PDB file of C-alpha atoms in Angstrom:
ATOM      1  CA  MET A   1     115.638  97.978  99.855  1.00 74.00           C
ATOM      2  CA  ASN A   2     115.425  94.203  99.620  1.00 86.00           C
ATOM      3  CA  GLY A   3     111.993  93.118  99.657  1.00 86.00           C
ATOM      4  CA  ALA A   4     112.406  90.314 101.967  1.00 92.00           C
ATOM      5  CA  LEU A   5     113.807  92.802 104.292  1.00 94.00           C
ATOM      6  CA  LEU A   6     110.709  95.249 104.035  1.00 92.00           C
ATOM      7  CA  LEU A   7     108.645  92.381 104.557  1.00 92.00           C
ATOM      8  CA  ILE A   8     110.177  91.296 107.842  1.00 96.00           C
ATOM      9  CA  VAL A   9     110.401  94.694 109.074  1.00 95.00           C
ATOM     10  CA  SER A  10     106.623  95.494 108.094  1.00 94.00           C
ATOM     11  CA  ILE A  11     105.715  92.393 109.809  1.00 95.00           C
ATOM     12  CA  ALA A  12     107.495  93.032 113.146  1.00 97.00           C
ATOM     13  CA  ILE A  13     105.975  96.470 113.068  1.00 96.00           C
ATOM     14  CA  LEU A  14     102.468  94.966 112.765  1.00 93.00           C
ATOM     15  CA  ILE A  15     103.244  92.593 115.348  1.00 95.00           C
ATOM     16  CA  LEU A  16     104.477  95.177 117.687  1.00 96.00           C
ATOM     17  CA  GLY A  17     101.379  97.367 116.921  1.00 94.00           C
ATOM     18  CA  TYR A  18      98.983  94.317 117.645  1.00 92.00           C
ATOM     19  CA  ALA A  19     100.707  93.624 121.246  1.00 94.00           C
ATOM     20  CA  LEU A  20     101.284  97.168 122.390  1.00 95.00           C
ATOM     21  CA  TYR A  21      98.545  99.361 120.563  1.00 94.00           C
ATOM     22  CA  GLY A  22      95.943  96.512 120.703  1.00 92.00           C
ATOM     23  CA  ARG A  23      96.549  95.733 124.349  1.00 94.00           C
ATOM     24  CA  TRP A  24      96.328  99.468 125.195  1.00 95.00           C
ATOM     25  CA  LEU A  25      92.952  99.688 123.268  1.00 94.00           C
ATOM     26  CA  ALA A  26      91.554  96.447 124.952  1.00 94.00           C
ATOM     27  CA  LYS A  27      92.499  97.961 128.336  1.00 95.00           C
ATOM     28  CA  LYS A  28      91.361 101.376 127.636  1.00 95.00           C
ATOM     29  CA  TRP A  29      87.913  99.831 126.479  1.00 94.00           C
ATOM     30  CA  GLY A  30      87.650  97.533 129.071  1.00 93.00           C
ATOM     31  CA  ILE A  31      87.599  94.134 126.864  1.00 92.00           C
ATOM     32  CA  ASP A  32      86.968  90.989 128.831  1.00 91.00           C
ATOM     33  CA  PRO A  33      88.258  88.007 127.264  1.00 89.00           C
ATOM     34  CA  SER A  34      86.185  85.752 129.164  1.00 91.00           C
ATOM     35  CA  ARG A  35      82.841  87.546 128.001  1.00 91.00           C
ATOM     36  CA  GLU A  36      80.672  85.361 125.850  1.00 92.00           C
ATOM     37  CA  THR A  37      80.408  86.389 122.126  1.00 92.00           C
ATOM     38  CA  PRO A  38      76.953  86.357 120.287  1.00 94.00           C
ATOM     39  CA  ALA A  39      78.413  83.388 118.574  1.00 92.00           C
ATOM     40  CA  HIS A  40      77.663  81.607 121.787  1.00 93.00           C
ATOM     41  CA  THR A  41      74.988  83.656 123.562  1.00 94.00           C
ATOM     42  CA  GLU A  42      72.636  83.907 120.085  1.00 93.00           C
ATOM     43  CA  CYS A  43      73.521  80.700 118.450  1.00 92.00           C
ATOM     44  CA  ASP A  44      71.281  79.746 116.080  1.00 92.00           C
ATOM     45  CA  GLY A  45      73.341  77.711 113.682  1.00 87.00           C
ATOM     46  CA  VAL A  46      72.674  80.248 110.837  1.00 88.00           C
ATOM     47  CA  ASP A  47      73.986  83.689 111.889  1.00 87.00           C
ATOM     48  CA  PHE A  48      75.521  83.106 114.892  1.00 91.00           C
ATOM     49  CA  VAL A  49      77.957  79.984 115.031  1.00 90.00           C
ATOM     50  CA  PRO A  50      81.003  79.747 117.165  1.00 91.00           C
ATOM     51  CA  ALA A  51      84.181  79.340 114.985  1.00 89.00           C
ATOM     52  CA  LYS A  52      87.881  78.585 115.522  1.00 89.00           C
ATOM     53  CA  PRO A  53      90.140  81.649 115.476  1.00 87.00           C
ATOM     54  CA  SER A  54      91.571  80.710 112.271  1.00 87.00           C
ATOM     55  CA  VAL A  55      88.361  80.647 110.569  1.00 87.00           C
ATOM     56  CA  LEU A  56      87.578  83.966 112.080  1.00 84.00           C
ATOM     57  CA  LEU A  57      90.654  85.444 111.113  1.00 83.00           C
ATOM     58  CA  GLY A  58      90.354  84.295 107.506  1.00 83.00           C
ATOM     59  CA  HIS A  59      86.771  85.903 107.371  1.00 81.00           C
ATOM     60  CA  HIS A  60      87.859  89.197 108.769  1.00 79.00           C
ATOM     61  CA  PHE A  61      90.723  89.573 106.673  1.00 77.00           C
ATOM     62  CA  SER A  62      88.842  88.698 103.580  1.00 75.00           C
ATOM     63  CA  SER A  63      86.321  91.425 104.597  1.00 73.00           C
ATOM     64  CA  ILE A  64      88.782  93.969 105.327  1.00 74.00           C
ATOM     65  CA  ALA A  65      91.118  93.776 102.695  1.00 70.00           C
ATOM     66  CA  GLY A  66      88.555  95.221  99.907  1.00 68.00           C
ATOM     67  CA  ALA A  67      90.462  96.754  97.294  1.00 68.00           C
ATOM     68  CA  GLY A  68      93.820  96.836  99.025  1.00 72.00           C
ATOM     69  CA  PRO A  69      95.322  93.824  97.192  1.00 72.00           C
ATOM     70  CA  ILE A  70      94.415  95.284  93.805  1.00 71.00           C
ATOM     71  CA  THR A  71      94.866  99.048  94.127  1.00 75.00           C
ATOM     72  CA  GLY A  72      97.858  98.667  96.655  1.00 78.00           C
ATOM     73  CA  PRO A  73     100.423  97.288  93.819  1.00 79.00           C
ATOM     74  CA  ILE A  74      99.091  99.916  91.403  1.00 77.00           C
ATOM     75  CA  GLN A  75      99.548 102.924  93.923  1.00 80.00           C
ATOM     76  CA  ALA A  76     103.149 101.459  94.633  1.00 83.00           C
ATOM     77  CA  ALA A  77     103.702 101.537  91.118  1.00 78.00           C
ATOM     78  CA  VAL A  78     102.413 105.147  90.902  1.00 80.00           C
ATOM     79  CA  PHE A  79     103.817 106.876  94.069  1.00 85.00           C
ATOM     80  CA  GLY A  80     106.786 104.436  94.876  1.00 87.00           C
ATOM     81  CA  TRP A  81     106.948 101.662  97.532  1.00 88.00           C
ATOM     82  CA  ILE A  82     107.952 104.025 100.603  1.00 91.00           C
ATOM     83  CA  PRO A  83     104.731 106.335 100.766  1.00 90.00           C
ATOM     84  CA  VAL A  84     102.631 103.090 100.253  1.00 89.00           C
ATOM     85  CA  THR A  85     104.555 100.978 102.949  1.00 92.00           C
ATOM     86  CA  LEU A  86     104.324 103.712 105.387  1.00 92.00           C
ATOM     87  CA  TRP A  87     100.428 104.210 104.573  1.00 88.00           C
ATOM     88  CA  VAL A  88      99.714 100.745 105.106  1.00 88.00           C
ATOM     89  CA  LEU A  89     101.771 100.403 108.528  1.00 92.00           C
ATOM     90  CA  ILE A  90     100.397 103.864 109.663  1.00 92.00           C
ATOM     91  CA  GLY A  91      97.144 103.713 108.305  1.00 88.00           C
ATOM     92  CA  GLY A  92      96.562 100.013 109.110  1.00 87.00           C
ATOM     93  CA  LEU A  93      97.435 100.591 112.826  1.00 90.00           C
ATOM     94  CA  PHE A  94      96.089 103.911 113.570  1.00 91.00           C
ATOM     95  CA  PHE A  95      93.104 104.214 111.400  1.00 89.00           C
ATOM     96  CA  GLY A  96      91.968 100.483 110.026  1.00 86.00           C
ATOM     97  CA  ALA A  97      92.636  98.795 113.194  1.00 87.00           C
ATOM     98  CA  VAL A  98      91.165 100.961 115.532  1.00 90.00           C
ATOM     99  CA  HIS A  99      87.871 101.146 113.170  1.00 88.00           C
ATOM    100  CA  ASP A 100      87.464  97.550 112.975  1.00 87.00           C
ATOM    101  CA  PHE A 101      88.073  97.024 116.664  1.00 90.00           C
ATOM    102  CA  GLY A 102      85.515  99.584 117.505  1.00 92.00           C
ATOM    103  CA  SER A 103      83.036  98.265 115.091  1.00 90.00           C
ATOM    104  CA  MET A 104      83.534  94.733 116.551  1.00 89.00           C
ATOM    105  CA  PHE A 105      83.334  95.927 120.064  1.00 93.00           C
ATOM    106  CA  ALA A 106      80.055  97.683 119.406  1.00 93.00           C
ATOM    107  CA  SER A 107      78.482  94.659 117.812  1.00 92.00           C
ATOM    108  CA  VAL A 108      79.668  92.241 120.464  1.00 92.00           C
ATOM    109  CA  ARG A 109      78.328  94.465 123.266  1.00 93.00           C
ATOM    110  CA  ASN A 110      75.081  94.576 121.193  1.00 94.00           C
ATOM    111  CA  LYS A 111      74.178  91.004 120.581  1.00 93.00           C
ATOM    112  CA  GLY A 112      75.829  90.812 117.248  1.00 92.00           C
ATOM    113  CA  ARG A 113      73.724  93.595 115.795  1.00 92.00           C
ATOM    114  CA  SER A 114      74.803  95.805 112.969  1.00 91.00           C
ATOM    115  CA  ILE A 115      75.985  99.300 113.382  1.00 92.00           C
ATOM    116  CA  GLY A 116      73.036 100.558 111.956  1.00 91.00           C
ATOM    117  CA  GLU A 117      70.777  98.908 114.200  1.00 94.00           C
ATOM    118  CA  ILE A 118      72.960 100.114 117.287  1.00 95.00           C
ATOM    119  CA  ILE A 119      72.730 103.686 116.017  1.00 94.00           C
ATOM    120  CA  SER A 120      68.861 103.328 115.547  1.00 94.00           C
ATOM    121  CA  GLU A 121      68.454 101.912 119.014  1.00 94.00           C
ATOM    122  CA  SER A 122      70.896 104.681 120.809  1.00 93.00           C
ATOM    123  CA  MET A 123      70.308 107.542 118.814  1.00 95.00           C
ATOM    124  CA  GLY A 124      66.954 106.928 116.956  1.00 95.00           C
ATOM    125  CA  PRO A 125      65.678 106.076 113.349  1.00 94.00           C
ATOM    126  CA  ARG A 126      66.640 109.482 111.656  1.00 95.00           C
ATOM    127  CA  ALA A 127      70.019 108.864 112.843  1.00 95.00           C
ATOM    128  CA  LYS A 128      70.032 105.507 111.330  1.00 94.00           C
ATOM    129  CA  LYS A 129      68.681 106.727 107.930  1.00 94.00           C
ATOM    130  CA  LEU A 130      71.412 109.489 108.101  1.00 95.00           C
ATOM    131  CA  PHE A 131      74.031 106.881 108.675  1.00 93.00           C
ATOM    132  CA  ILE A 132      72.883 104.433 105.982  1.00 93.00           C
ATOM    133  CA  VAL A 133      73.116 107.539 103.478  1.00 94.00           C
ATOM    134  CA  PHE A 134      76.433 108.280 104.503  1.00 93.00           C
ATOM    135  CA  ALA A 135      77.806 104.986 104.453  1.00 91.00           C
ATOM    136  CA  TYR A 136      76.027 104.448 100.617  1.00 92.00           C
ATOM    137  CA  LEU A 137      77.691 107.743  99.639  1.00 93.00           C
ATOM    138  CA  THR A 138      81.108 106.698 101.183  1.00 89.00           C
ATOM    139  CA  LEU A 139      80.862 103.195  99.078  1.00 87.00           C
ATOM    140  CA  ILE A 140      80.139 104.910  95.965  1.00 90.00           C
ATOM    141  CA  LEU A 141      83.276 107.067  96.336  1.00 87.00           C
ATOM    142  CA  VAL A 142      85.157 104.123  97.366  1.00 82.00           C
ATOM    143  CA  ILE A 143      84.021 102.298  94.105  1.00 84.00           C
ATOM    144  CA  ALA A 144      84.416 105.336  92.135  1.00 85.00           C
ATOM    145  CA  ALA A 145      88.284 105.860  93.436  1.00 81.00           C
ATOM    146  CA  PHE A 146      88.685 101.978  92.744  1.00 79.00           C
ATOM    147  CA  ALA A 147      87.285 102.373  89.227  1.00 80.00           C
ATOM    148  CA  SER A 148      89.650 105.414  88.543  1.00 80.00           C
ATOM    149  CA  ILE A 149      92.535 103.572  89.698  1.00 75.00           C
ATOM    150  CA  VAL A 150      92.093 100.364  87.614  1.00 73.00           C
ATOM    151  CA  ALA A 151      90.826 102.258  84.468  1.00 74.00           C
ATOM    152  CA  ASP A 152      94.376 104.463  84.788  1.00 72.00           C
ATOM    153  CA  THR A 153      96.373 101.051  84.503  1.00 68.00           C
ATOM    154  CA  PHE A 154      94.059  99.841  81.652  1.00 67.00           C
ATOM    155  CA  ASP A 155      94.755 103.104  79.861  1.00 64.00           C
ATOM    156  CA  GLY A 156      98.439 102.767  80.147  1.00 59.00           C
ATOM    157  CA  THR A 157      99.137 106.088  81.819  1.00 54.00           C
ATOM    158  CA  THR A 158      98.802 107.427  85.140  1.00 52.00           C
ATOM    159  CA  SER A 159      97.751 110.687  86.388  1.00 53.00           C
ATOM    160  CA  ASP A 160     101.154 112.054  86.412  1.00 53.00           C
ATOM    161  CA  ALA A 161     102.091 112.442  82.878  1.00 47.00           C
ATOM    162  CA  SER A 162     105.790 112.214  83.348  1.00 45.00           C
ATOM    163  CA  GLN A 163     105.276 108.364  84.304  1.00 50.00           C
ATOM    164  CA  ASN A 164     103.944 105.679  81.717  1.00 51.00           C
ATOM    165  CA  MET A 165     102.698 102.299  82.853  1.00 51.00           C
ATOM    166  CA  THR A 166     102.691  99.627  80.354  1.00 52.00           C
ATOM    167  CA  ASN A 167      99.826  98.036  78.923  1.00 53.00           C
ATOM    168  CA  GLY A 168     100.633  94.698  80.258  1.00 57.00           C
ATOM    169  CA  VAL A 169      98.008  95.275  83.058  1.00 59.00           C
ATOM    170  CA  ALA A 170      95.303  95.271  80.643  1.00 62.00           C
ATOM    171  CA  ALA A 171      96.565  92.129  79.023  1.00 68.00           C
ATOM    172  CA  ALA A 172      97.108  90.348  82.166  1.00 69.00           C
ATOM    173  CA  GLN A 173      93.588  91.012  83.265  1.00 70.00           C
ATOM    174  CA  LEU A 174      92.196  89.742  80.121  1.00 75.00           C
ATOM    175  CA  VAL A 175      94.075  86.467  80.648  1.00 79.00           C
ATOM    176  CA  ILE A 176      92.753  86.253  84.177  1.00 80.00           C
ATOM    177  CA  SER A 177      89.099  87.119  83.000  1.00 80.00           C
ATOM    178  CA  ALA A 178      89.083  84.204  80.226  1.00 84.00           C
ATOM    179  CA  LEU A 179      90.714  81.818  82.976  1.00 85.00           C
ATOM    180  CA  LEU A 180      87.998  82.699  85.324  1.00 84.00           C
ATOM    181  CA  PHE A 181      85.311  81.939  82.637  1.00 84.00           C
ATOM    182  CA  VAL A 182      86.670  78.678  82.138  1.00 86.00           C
ATOM    183  CA  LEU A 183      86.967  77.967  85.658  1.00 84.00           C
ATOM    184  CA  ALA A 184      83.424  78.687  86.224  1.00 82.00           C
ATOM    185  CA  VAL A 185      82.340  76.542  83.198  1.00 84.00           C
ATOM    186  CA  PHE A 186      84.357  73.577  84.853  1.00 82.00           C
ATOM    187  CA  LEU A 187      82.851  74.445  88.252  1.00 80.00           C
ATOM    188  CA  MET A 188      79.185  74.678  86.731  1.00 80.00           C
ATOM    189  CA  ALA A 189      79.871  71.310  85.033  1.00 79.00           C
ATOM    190  CA  GLU A 190      80.739  69.436  88.329  1.00 72.00           C
ATOM    191  CA  GLY A 191      77.473  70.427  89.761  1.00 59.00           C
TER     192      GLY A 191
END
């Protein structure tokens, strides 16, 4: 399939998912667009500051992307583009979007507090500690999986012995790392 066609179809599916599924979730959960957010009701100029939608999109996108831009192409090289594209579309709409939607909904309804604070208030301090332990262990698992995926690309092989990846990834990473060091030196010199 042509890459441009795949991109156009994927964007169309995501837009439809946003328009239809997002609207259904908002209706089901009772979202009121006229309700003020904590950026307005708790405005302190530091943690709570009203922002333009484009700025919010940038912040949200960078925080949810995580390891995806790095591991996505690696997974596509290992498993092929069809399973990875399906995972991005189906997983993004029905898992990732609902998770983020629910987290933001809970935070907005609770004066911008974190999920841990909301759990502590509604279920008690023991539940908050349990949630923090679970979140910590989940992060360790994600970091380990991420490290394993990246390490496999540096090794030059995948977990499937019948497929071999070239060591070009390692060379490219070394060049990028060197350029980042040079960039850091220039930025520090500018002050």
